[in-house]
Amino acid sequence: MTDHTTCHNEGHSEHNSNPFVTSAKATLHCLTGCVIGEVAGLIIAMALGLGIWPTIILATSLAYLSGFTLGLLPVIRDQGKTFMQALKLIWLGEVISIGVMEIAMNATDFYMGGMTAGSLLAPQFWIAMMIAIPAGFVAAWPVNWWLLSRDLKACH
C-alpha cells in the first residue's frame, strides 16, 4: 500500500509495540463496528420476523456499514484525509477483516440458535451473542495480524 500512514510507519509507540498486541487492538476496533451492526441487524430482523438468510444479509450489511464508519471517521479526523482518501486507505483490510468476523459470528449465532430465538428477551439470543462475539474476534485476530504484517491493513 502506498501514499498512506500505516501501523508500521506512524511512529506512535502503540504501533511500534508487539505485533500481536497491535493486531489485537485493530481486531477489537473492527469488532466494535461489527457488533454494533450485527446486533442492530438481528434486532431488526427479529422484530420483522425475517428468516435466516434475510437476517444474515441484514446483520452483515449493517456490520459492514458500522464497521466502515468506525474505520473511516478516525482516518478522516486524525489524518486529515478526505472521505475517498480514507476509503482507499482502509477498504481492503476492512472488507477482509469484517468478512471473516461476520462469517464466524453469523455461523456461531446460527448454530447456537440465537437467530431463531424468537425474542430479544430469550436467553438463547443473548447466550448465542455472548459466544458469537468472541468467536468473531478469535477468527479475525490472526487475519488482522497477517494483514498488518503485509501492510494491507491501516491502523486507524
PDB file of C-alpha atoms in Angstrom:
ATOM      1  CA  MET A   1       0.000   0.000   0.000  1.00  0.00           C
ATOM      2  CA  THR A   2       1.363   3.388  -0.867  1.00  0.00           C
ATOM      3  CA  ASP A   3       0.667   7.007  -0.025  1.00  0.00           C
ATOM      4  CA  HIS A   4      -0.769   6.373   3.414  1.00  0.00           C
ATOM      5  CA  THR A   5       0.174   6.009   7.034  1.00  0.00           C
ATOM      6  CA  THR A   6       0.128   2.512   8.456  1.00  0.00           C
ATOM      7  CA  CYS A   7       0.904   0.888  11.759  1.00  0.00           C
ATOM      8  CA  HIS A   8       4.469   0.334  10.669  1.00  0.00           C
ATOM      9  CA  ASN A   9       5.395   3.904   9.885  1.00  0.00           C
ATOM     10  CA  GLU A  10       3.263   6.190  12.028  1.00  0.00           C
ATOM     11  CA  GLY A  11       5.899   6.451  14.710  1.00  0.00           C
ATOM     12  CA  HIS A  12       3.443   6.146  17.590  1.00  0.00           C
ATOM     13  CA  SER A  13       4.658   3.991  20.459  1.00  0.00           C
ATOM     14  CA  GLU A  14       1.449   1.937  20.315  1.00  0.00           C
ATOM     15  CA  HIS A  15       2.227   0.967  16.745  1.00  0.00           C
ATOM     16  CA  ASN A  16       5.826   0.055  17.485  1.00  0.00           C
ATOM     17  CA  SER A  17       4.798  -2.467  20.118  1.00  0.00           C
ATOM     18  CA  ASN A  18       4.329  -6.180  19.835  1.00  0.00           C
ATOM     19  CA  PRO A  19       2.582  -7.019  16.518  1.00  0.00           C
ATOM     20  CA  PHE A  20       0.206  -9.371  18.333  1.00  0.00           C
ATOM     21  CA  VAL A  21      -0.898  -6.537  20.631  1.00  0.00           C
ATOM     22  CA  THR A  22      -1.278  -4.159  17.694  1.00  0.00           C
ATOM     23  CA  SER A  23      -3.307  -6.710  15.746  1.00  0.00           C
ATOM     24  CA  ALA A  24      -5.447  -7.430  18.830  1.00  0.00           C
ATOM     25  CA  LYS A  25      -6.219  -3.704  19.150  1.00  0.00           C
ATOM     26  CA  ALA A  26      -7.049  -3.475  15.437  1.00  0.00           C
ATOM     27  CA  THR A  27      -9.291  -6.535  15.753  1.00  0.00           C
ATOM     28  CA  LEU A  28     -11.054  -5.106  18.799  1.00  0.00           C
ATOM     29  CA  HIS A  29     -11.672  -1.859  16.911  1.00  0.00           C
ATOM     30  CA  CYS A  30     -13.102  -3.812  13.983  1.00  0.00           C
ATOM     31  CA  LEU A  31     -15.168  -5.979  16.329  1.00  0.00           C
ATOM     32  CA  THR A  32     -16.774  -2.898  17.860  1.00  0.00           C
ATOM     33  CA  GLY A  33     -18.153  -1.806  14.496  1.00  0.00           C
ATOM     34  CA  CYS A  34     -19.230  -5.328  13.588  1.00  0.00           C
ATOM     35  CA  VAL A  35     -21.071  -5.888  16.852  1.00  0.00           C
ATOM     36  CA  ILE A  36     -22.991  -2.604  16.535  1.00  0.00           C
ATOM     37  CA  GLY A  37     -24.237  -3.540  13.069  1.00  0.00           C
ATOM     38  CA  GLU A  38     -24.695  -7.221  13.821  1.00  0.00           C
ATOM     39  CA  VAL A  39     -26.839  -6.652  16.907  1.00  0.00           C
ATOM     40  CA  ALA A  40     -28.857  -3.924  15.183  1.00  0.00           C
ATOM     41  CA  GLY A  41     -29.467  -6.248  12.237  1.00  0.00           C
ATOM     42  CA  LEU A  42     -30.507  -9.129  14.468  1.00  0.00           C
ATOM     43  CA  ILE A  43     -32.869  -6.912  16.456  1.00  0.00           C
ATOM     44  CA  ILE A  44     -34.484  -5.520  13.295  1.00  0.00           C
ATOM     45  CA  ALA A  45     -34.737  -8.975  11.711  1.00  0.00           C
ATOM     46  CA  MET A  46     -36.356 -10.429  14.823  1.00  0.00           C
ATOM     47  CA  ALA A  47     -38.811  -7.549  15.047  1.00  0.00           C
ATOM     48  CA  LEU A  48     -39.778  -8.079  11.395  1.00  0.00           C
ATOM     49  CA  GLY A  49     -39.879 -11.873  11.679  1.00  0.00           C
ATOM     50  CA  LEU A  50     -37.324 -12.395   8.906  1.00  0.00           C
ATOM     51  CA  GLY A  51     -35.956 -15.809   8.005  1.00  0.00           C
ATOM     52  CA  ILE A  52     -32.372 -16.949   8.477  1.00  0.00           C
ATOM     53  CA  TRP A  53     -30.872 -15.734   5.173  1.00  0.00           C
ATOM     54  CA  PRO A  54     -32.532 -12.292   5.217  1.00  0.00           C
ATOM     55  CA  THR A  55     -31.381 -11.974   8.843  1.00  0.00           C
ATOM     56  CA  ILE A  56     -27.794 -12.845   7.926  1.00  0.00           C
ATOM     57  CA  ILE A  57     -27.834 -10.447   4.975  1.00  0.00           C
ATOM     58  CA  LEU A  58     -29.253  -7.594   7.060  1.00  0.00           C
ATOM     59  CA  ALA A  59     -26.919  -8.170  10.022  1.00  0.00           C
ATOM     60  CA  THR A  60     -23.858  -8.479   7.774  1.00  0.00           C
ATOM     61  CA  SER A  61     -24.789  -5.385   5.747  1.00  0.00           C
ATOM     62  CA  LEU A  62     -25.211  -3.318   8.890  1.00  0.00           C
ATOM     63  CA  ALA A  63     -21.953  -4.727  10.302  1.00  0.00           C
ATOM     64  CA  TYR A  64     -20.121  -3.560   7.183  1.00  0.00           C
ATOM     65  CA  LEU A  65     -21.815  -0.159   7.365  1.00  0.00           C
ATOM     66  CA  SER A  66     -20.971   0.425  11.016  1.00  0.00           C
ATOM     67  CA  GLY A  67     -17.527  -1.168  10.686  1.00  0.00           C
ATOM     68  CA  PHE A  68     -16.574   1.041   7.758  1.00  0.00           C
ATOM     69  CA  THR A  69     -17.980   4.097   9.534  1.00  0.00           C
ATOM     70  CA  LEU A  70     -15.842   3.412  12.604  1.00  0.00           C
ATOM     71  CA  GLY A  71     -12.873   2.820  10.321  1.00  0.00           C
ATOM     72  CA  LEU A  72     -13.332   5.934   8.200  1.00  0.00           C
ATOM     73  CA  LEU A  73     -14.065   8.537  10.860  1.00  0.00           C
ATOM     74  CA  PRO A  74     -10.717   8.346  12.709  1.00  0.00           C
ATOM     75  CA  VAL A  75      -8.758   8.432   9.449  1.00  0.00           C
ATOM     76  CA  ILE A  76     -10.695  11.458   8.223  1.00  0.00           C
ATOM     77  CA  ARG A  77     -10.465  13.209  11.601  1.00  0.00           C
ATOM     78  CA  ASP A  78      -6.958  12.280  12.777  1.00  0.00           C
ATOM     79  CA  GLN A  79      -5.094  12.073   9.482  1.00  0.00           C
ATOM     80  CA  GLY A  80      -6.949  14.866   7.660  1.00  0.00           C
ATOM     81  CA  LYS A  81      -7.926  12.605   4.766  1.00  0.00           C
ATOM     82  CA  THR A  82     -10.928  13.161   2.537  1.00  0.00           C
ATOM     83  CA  PHE A  83     -13.656  10.523   2.512  1.00  0.00           C
ATOM     84  CA  MET A  84     -12.281   8.938  -0.680  1.00  0.00           C
ATOM     85  CA  GLN A  85      -8.672   9.026   0.554  1.00  0.00           C
ATOM     86  CA  ALA A  86      -9.725   7.357   3.783  1.00  0.00           C
ATOM     87  CA  LEU A  87     -11.805   4.779   1.920  1.00  0.00           C
ATOM     88  CA  LYS A  88      -8.863   3.919  -0.363  1.00  0.00           C
ATOM     89  CA  LEU A  89      -6.695   3.546   2.715  1.00  0.00           C
ATOM     90  CA  ILE A  90      -8.910   1.181   4.713  1.00  0.00           C
ATOM     91  CA  TRP A  91     -11.192  -0.648   2.270  1.00  0.00           C
ATOM     92  CA  LEU A  92      -9.201  -3.837   1.645  1.00  0.00           C
ATOM     93  CA  GLY A  93      -8.316  -4.503   5.263  1.00  0.00           C
ATOM     94  CA  GLU A  94     -11.844  -3.767   6.420  1.00  0.00           C
ATOM     95  CA  VAL A  95     -13.521  -5.923   3.764  1.00  0.00           C
ATOM     96  CA  ILE A  96     -11.387  -8.924   4.680  1.00  0.00           C
ATOM     97  CA  SER A  97     -11.440  -8.412   8.447  1.00  0.00           C
ATOM     98  CA  ILE A  98     -15.181  -7.765   8.659  1.00  0.00           C
ATOM     99  CA  GLY A  99     -15.880 -10.648   6.273  1.00  0.00           C
ATOM    100  CA  VAL A 100     -14.003 -13.164   8.407  1.00  0.00           C
ATOM    101  CA  MET A 101     -15.533 -11.761  11.566  1.00  0.00           C
ATOM    102  CA  GLU A 102     -19.064 -11.910  10.155  1.00  0.00           C
ATOM    103  CA  ILE A 103     -18.694 -15.474   8.926  1.00  0.00           C
ATOM    104  CA  ALA A 104     -17.607 -16.574  12.399  1.00  0.00           C
ATOM    105  CA  MET A 105     -20.231 -14.533  14.228  1.00  0.00           C
ATOM    106  CA  ASN A 106     -23.160 -15.489  11.996  1.00  0.00           C
ATOM    107  CA  ALA A 107     -22.213 -19.171  11.953  1.00  0.00           C
ATOM    108  CA  THR A 108     -21.880 -19.233  15.733  1.00  0.00           C
ATOM    109  CA  ASP A 109     -25.108 -17.313  16.248  1.00  0.00           C
ATOM    110  CA  PHE A 110     -26.960 -19.606  13.841  1.00  0.00           C
ATOM    111  CA  TYR A 111     -25.657 -22.843  15.356  1.00  0.00           C
ATOM    112  CA  MET A 112     -26.273 -21.595  18.905  1.00  0.00           C
ATOM    113  CA  GLY A 113     -29.880 -20.785  17.991  1.00  0.00           C
ATOM    114  CA  GLY A 114     -29.653 -17.049  18.583  1.00  0.00           C
ATOM    115  CA  MET A 115     -31.144 -16.172  15.204  1.00  0.00           C
ATOM    116  CA  THR A 116     -34.143 -18.373  15.845  1.00  0.00           C
ATOM    117  CA  ALA A 117     -34.663 -17.447  19.491  1.00  0.00           C
ATOM    118  CA  GLY A 118     -37.905 -15.655  18.621  1.00  0.00           C
ATOM    119  CA  SER A 119     -37.445 -12.814  21.070  1.00  0.00           C
ATOM    120  CA  LEU A 120     -34.781 -10.449  22.309  1.00  0.00           C
ATOM    121  CA  LEU A 121     -35.835 -11.457  25.789  1.00  0.00           C
ATOM    122  CA  ALA A 122     -34.967 -15.100  25.170  1.00  0.00           C
ATOM    123  CA  PRO A 123     -31.789 -16.164  26.977  1.00  0.00           C
ATOM    124  CA  GLN A 124     -30.851 -18.172  23.882  1.00  0.00           C
ATOM    125  CA  PHE A 125     -30.453 -14.924  21.884  1.00  0.00           C
ATOM    126  CA  TRP A 126     -28.044 -13.388  24.403  1.00  0.00           C
ATOM    127  CA  ILE A 127     -26.127 -16.605  25.108  1.00  0.00           C
ATOM    128  CA  ALA A 128     -25.521 -17.049  21.381  1.00  0.00           C
ATOM    129  CA  MET A 129     -24.405 -13.419  21.098  1.00  0.00           C
ATOM    130  CA  MET A 130     -22.014 -13.805  24.061  1.00  0.00           C
ATOM    131  CA  ILE A 131     -20.373 -16.714  22.252  1.00  0.00           C
ATOM    132  CA  ALA A 132     -20.527 -15.224  18.730  1.00  0.00           C
ATOM    133  CA  ILE A 133     -18.692 -12.030  19.680  1.00  0.00           C
ATOM    134  CA  PRO A 134     -15.545 -13.766  20.992  1.00  0.00           C
ATOM    135  CA  ALA A 135     -15.743 -16.204  18.056  1.00  0.00           C
ATOM    136  CA  GLY A 136     -15.598 -13.253  15.665  1.00  0.00           C
ATOM    137  CA  PHE A 137     -12.587 -11.835  17.499  1.00  0.00           C
ATOM    138  CA  VAL A 138     -10.721 -15.146  17.569  1.00  0.00           C
ATOM    139  CA  ALA A 139     -11.363 -15.744  13.858  1.00  0.00           C
ATOM    140  CA  ALA A 140     -10.323 -12.228  12.756  1.00  0.00           C
ATOM    141  CA  TRP A 141      -7.301 -11.695  15.021  1.00  0.00           C
ATOM    142  CA  PRO A 142      -4.830 -13.838  13.010  1.00  0.00           C
ATOM    143  CA  VAL A 143      -6.247 -12.392   9.801  1.00  0.00           C
ATOM    144  CA  ASN A 144      -5.639  -8.851  11.065  1.00  0.00           C
ATOM    145  CA  TRP A 145      -2.147  -9.824  12.217  1.00  0.00           C
ATOM    146  CA  TRP A 146      -1.431 -11.124   8.711  1.00  0.00           C
ATOM    147  CA  LEU A 147      -2.960  -8.048   7.025  1.00  0.00           C
ATOM    148  CA  LEU A 148      -0.939  -5.697   9.232  1.00  0.00           C
ATOM    149  CA  SER A 149       2.273  -7.679   8.728  1.00  0.00           C
ATOM    150  CA  ARG A 150       1.813  -7.392   4.947  1.00  0.00           C
ATOM    151  CA  ASP A 151       0.917  -3.684   5.149  1.00  0.00           C
ATOM    152  CA  LEU A 152      -2.550  -4.475   3.759  1.00  0.00           C
ATOM    153  CA  LYS A 153      -4.451  -3.012   6.717  1.00  0.00           C
ATOM    154  CA  ALA A 154      -4.113   0.503   8.011  1.00  0.00           C
ATOM    155  CA  CYS A 155      -4.209   1.393  11.661  1.00  0.00           C
ATOM    156  CA  HIS A 156      -6.923   3.862  12.478  1.00  0.00           C
TER     157      HIS A 156
END
